[in-house]
Short mmCIF file of N, CA, C and O in Angstrom, two decimals:
data_model
loop_
_atom_site.label_atom_id
_atom_site.label_comp_id
_atom_site.label_asym_id
_atom_site.label_seq_id
_atom_site.Cartn_x
_atom_site.Cartn_y
_atom_site.Cartn_z
N UNK A 1 -16.29 0.90 -5.52
CA UNK A 1 -15.20 1.85 -5.59
C UNK A 1 -14.17 1.54 -4.49
O UNK A 1 -14.52 1.35 -3.35
N UNK A 2 -12.94 1.50 -4.87
CA UNK A 2 -11.86 1.23 -3.93
C UNK A 2 -11.36 2.52 -3.30
O UNK A 2 -11.15 3.50 -4.00
N UNK A 3 -11.18 2.51 -2.02
CA UNK A 3 -10.59 3.65 -1.33
C UNK A 3 -9.10 3.37 -1.21
O UNK A 3 -8.69 2.37 -0.64
N UNK A 4 -8.30 4.26 -1.78
CA UNK A 4 -6.85 4.12 -1.73
C UNK A 4 -6.31 5.00 -0.62
O UNK A 4 -6.74 6.13 -0.43
N UNK A 5 -5.36 4.46 0.14
CA UNK A 5 -4.76 5.19 1.24
C UNK A 5 -3.25 5.25 1.07
O UNK A 5 -2.64 4.31 0.58
N UNK A 6 -2.68 6.34 1.52
CA UNK A 6 -1.22 6.44 1.52
C UNK A 6 -0.75 6.63 2.96
O UNK A 6 -1.53 7.00 3.83
N UNK A 7 0.50 6.40 3.18
CA UNK A 7 1.08 6.51 4.52
C UNK A 7 0.93 7.92 5.05
O UNK A 7 1.05 8.90 4.31
N UNK A 8 0.72 8.03 6.34
CA UNK A 8 0.66 9.35 6.98
C UNK A 8 2.01 10.06 6.88
O UNK A 8 2.09 11.27 6.96
N UNK A 9 3.08 9.30 6.66
CA UNK A 9 4.40 9.89 6.47
C UNK A 9 4.51 10.61 5.13
O UNK A 9 5.41 11.39 4.91
N UNK A 10 3.58 10.36 4.23
CA UNK A 10 3.60 10.95 2.89
C UNK A 10 2.52 12.01 2.71
O UNK A 10 2.12 12.29 1.59
N UNK A 11 2.07 12.60 3.77
CA UNK A 11 0.90 13.49 3.71
C UNK A 11 1.02 14.62 2.70
O UNK A 11 0.03 15.00 2.08
N UNK A 12 2.19 15.17 2.50
CA UNK A 12 2.33 16.28 1.54
C UNK A 12 3.07 15.88 0.27
O UNK A 12 3.23 16.70 -0.62
N UNK A 13 3.50 14.65 0.16
CA UNK A 13 4.27 14.20 -1.00
C UNK A 13 3.37 13.76 -2.14
O UNK A 13 2.26 13.28 -1.93
N UNK A 14 3.85 13.93 -3.37
CA UNK A 14 3.12 13.48 -4.56
C UNK A 14 3.54 12.08 -4.98
O UNK A 14 2.81 11.39 -5.67
N UNK A 15 4.75 11.67 -4.62
CA UNK A 15 5.28 10.37 -5.03
C UNK A 15 5.10 9.37 -3.90
O UNK A 15 5.90 9.29 -3.00
N UNK A 16 4.01 8.62 -3.98
CA UNK A 16 3.67 7.72 -2.88
C UNK A 16 3.23 6.36 -3.41
O UNK A 16 2.75 6.24 -4.52
N UNK A 17 3.37 5.37 -2.55
CA UNK A 17 2.76 4.08 -2.79
C UNK A 17 1.46 4.09 -2.01
O UNK A 17 1.44 4.44 -0.83
N UNK A 18 0.36 3.73 -2.67
CA UNK A 18 -0.94 3.72 -2.03
C UNK A 18 -1.43 2.28 -1.90
O UNK A 18 -1.09 1.43 -2.71
N UNK A 19 -2.25 2.02 -0.88
CA UNK A 19 -2.80 0.70 -0.63
C UNK A 19 -4.31 0.77 -0.78
O UNK A 19 -4.96 1.65 -0.23
N UNK A 20 -4.86 -0.17 -1.57
CA UNK A 20 -6.31 -0.29 -1.71
C UNK A 20 -6.77 -1.57 -1.04
O UNK A 20 -6.32 -2.66 -1.40
N UNK A 21 -7.63 -1.45 -0.07
CA UNK A 21 -8.06 -2.62 0.70
C UNK A 21 -8.70 -3.67 -0.21
O UNK A 21 -9.65 -3.39 -0.92
N UNK A 22 -8.15 -4.87 -0.17
CA UNK A 22 -8.67 -5.96 -0.97
C UNK A 22 -8.28 -5.89 -2.44
O UNK A 22 -8.70 -6.71 -3.23
N UNK A 23 -7.46 -4.91 -2.79
CA UNK A 23 -7.09 -4.73 -4.20
C UNK A 23 -5.59 -4.89 -4.40
O UNK A 23 -5.15 -5.72 -5.16
N UNK A 24 -4.81 -4.07 -3.73
CA UNK A 24 -3.37 -4.14 -3.90
C UNK A 24 -2.68 -2.83 -3.68
O UNK A 24 -3.12 -2.00 -2.88
N UNK A 25 -1.60 -2.62 -4.43
CA UNK A 25 -0.76 -1.44 -4.31
C UNK A 25 -0.73 -0.70 -5.63
O UNK A 25 -0.86 -1.30 -6.69
N UNK A 26 -0.52 0.62 -5.56
CA UNK A 26 -0.35 1.40 -6.78
C UNK A 26 0.56 2.58 -6.50
O UNK A 26 0.74 3.01 -5.36
N UNK A 27 1.12 3.11 -7.57
CA UNK A 27 1.95 4.31 -7.51
C UNK A 27 1.03 5.51 -7.70
O UNK A 27 0.24 5.55 -8.64
N UNK A 28 1.12 6.50 -6.83
CA UNK A 28 0.23 7.65 -6.94
C UNK A 28 0.42 8.43 -8.23
O UNK A 28 -0.48 9.14 -8.67
N UNK A 29 1.59 8.28 -8.88
CA UNK A 29 1.83 8.95 -10.16
C UNK A 29 1.18 8.22 -11.32
O UNK A 29 1.02 8.79 -12.39
N UNK A 30 0.81 6.96 -11.14
CA UNK A 30 0.19 6.15 -12.20
C UNK A 30 -0.99 5.37 -11.60
O UNK A 30 -0.96 4.15 -11.51
N UNK A 31 -2.04 6.06 -11.18
CA UNK A 31 -3.13 5.42 -10.45
C UNK A 31 -3.98 4.43 -11.24
O UNK A 31 -4.73 3.66 -10.66
N UNK A 32 -3.88 4.44 -12.56
CA UNK A 32 -4.69 3.53 -13.37
C UNK A 32 -4.20 2.09 -13.29
O UNK A 32 -4.93 1.16 -13.61
N UNK A 33 -2.96 1.89 -12.87
CA UNK A 33 -2.36 0.56 -12.81
C UNK A 33 -2.10 0.19 -11.36
O UNK A 33 -1.61 1.00 -10.59
N UNK A 34 -2.43 -1.05 -10.99
CA UNK A 34 -2.12 -1.48 -9.63
C UNK A 34 -1.58 -2.90 -9.64
O UNK A 34 -1.77 -3.65 -10.58
N UNK A 35 -0.89 -3.24 -8.56
CA UNK A 35 -0.32 -4.57 -8.35
C UNK A 35 -1.22 -5.32 -7.38
O UNK A 35 -1.34 -4.92 -6.23
N UNK A 36 -1.90 -6.37 -7.83
CA UNK A 36 -2.78 -7.11 -6.92
C UNK A 36 -1.98 -7.79 -5.80
O UNK A 36 -0.93 -8.38 -6.05
N UNK A 37 -2.49 -7.69 -4.59
CA UNK A 37 -1.86 -8.33 -3.43
C UNK A 37 -2.98 -8.94 -2.58
O UNK A 37 -3.93 -8.25 -2.22
N UNK A 38 -2.84 -10.22 -2.27
CA UNK A 38 -3.86 -10.87 -1.45
C UNK A 38 -3.77 -10.40 0.00
O UNK A 38 -2.73 -9.91 0.45
N UNK A 39 -4.85 -10.56 0.73
CA UNK A 39 -4.87 -10.17 2.14
C UNK A 39 -3.81 -10.95 2.92
O UNK A 39 -3.13 -10.40 3.80
N UNK A 40 -3.65 -12.21 2.61
CA UNK A 40 -2.65 -13.04 3.30
C UNK A 40 -1.24 -12.54 3.02
O UNK A 40 -0.42 -12.40 3.94
N UNK A 41 -0.93 -12.24 1.77
CA UNK A 41 0.40 -11.73 1.42
C UNK A 41 0.67 -10.40 2.10
O UNK A 41 1.78 -10.13 2.57
N UNK A 42 -0.34 -9.53 2.13
CA UNK A 42 -0.18 -8.22 2.77
C UNK A 42 0.10 -8.39 4.26
O UNK A 42 0.95 -7.72 4.83
N UNK A 43 -0.61 -9.30 4.91
CA UNK A 43 -0.42 -9.56 6.32
C UNK A 43 1.00 -10.06 6.61
O UNK A 43 1.65 -9.60 7.56
N UNK A 44 1.47 -10.97 5.79
CA UNK A 44 2.83 -11.49 5.94
C UNK A 44 3.85 -10.36 5.74
O UNK A 44 4.81 -10.23 6.50
N UNK A 45 3.64 -9.54 4.74
CA UNK A 45 4.54 -8.41 4.46
C UNK A 45 4.61 -7.48 5.68
O UNK A 45 5.69 -7.11 6.12
N UNK A 46 3.45 -7.10 6.22
CA UNK A 46 3.43 -6.20 7.37
C UNK A 46 4.11 -6.81 8.59
O UNK A 46 4.84 -6.12 9.31
N UNK A 47 3.92 -8.10 8.80
CA UNK A 47 4.57 -8.79 9.91
C UNK A 47 6.09 -8.71 9.76
O UNK A 47 6.81 -8.42 10.72
N UNK A 48 6.57 -8.97 8.57
CA UNK A 48 8.02 -8.93 8.31
C UNK A 48 8.58 -7.52 8.49
O UNK A 48 9.67 -7.35 9.06
N UNK A 49 7.87 -6.52 8.03
CA UNK A 49 8.32 -5.14 8.18
C UNK A 49 8.41 -4.79 9.67
O UNK A 49 9.39 -4.19 10.11
N UNK A 50 7.42 -5.18 10.44
CA UNK A 50 7.42 -4.89 11.87
C UNK A 50 8.58 -5.59 12.58
O UNK A 50 9.18 -5.04 13.50
N UNK A 51 8.90 -6.79 12.15
CA UNK A 51 10.01 -7.54 12.76
C UNK A 51 11.36 -6.88 12.45
O UNK A 51 12.29 -6.98 13.25
N UNK A 52 11.46 -6.24 11.30
CA UNK A 52 12.72 -5.59 10.89
C UNK A 52 12.90 -4.21 11.53
O UNK A 52 13.99 -3.67 11.50
N UNK A 53 11.84 -3.66 12.08
CA UNK A 53 11.91 -2.31 12.66
C UNK A 53 12.59 -2.30 14.00
O UNK A 53 12.56 -3.14 14.77
#
């Protein structure tokens, strides 16, 4: 079973992007479908986001 997490910034919101470790991303409004993302791609994405902040 995959544990899906959403950002702490979205604690009360219904419209969120959730992350499943080792699985990918999904829209909280359509949880049956997800976008696969490799660990390497996710790491690169997070690095780029941090650099832009």
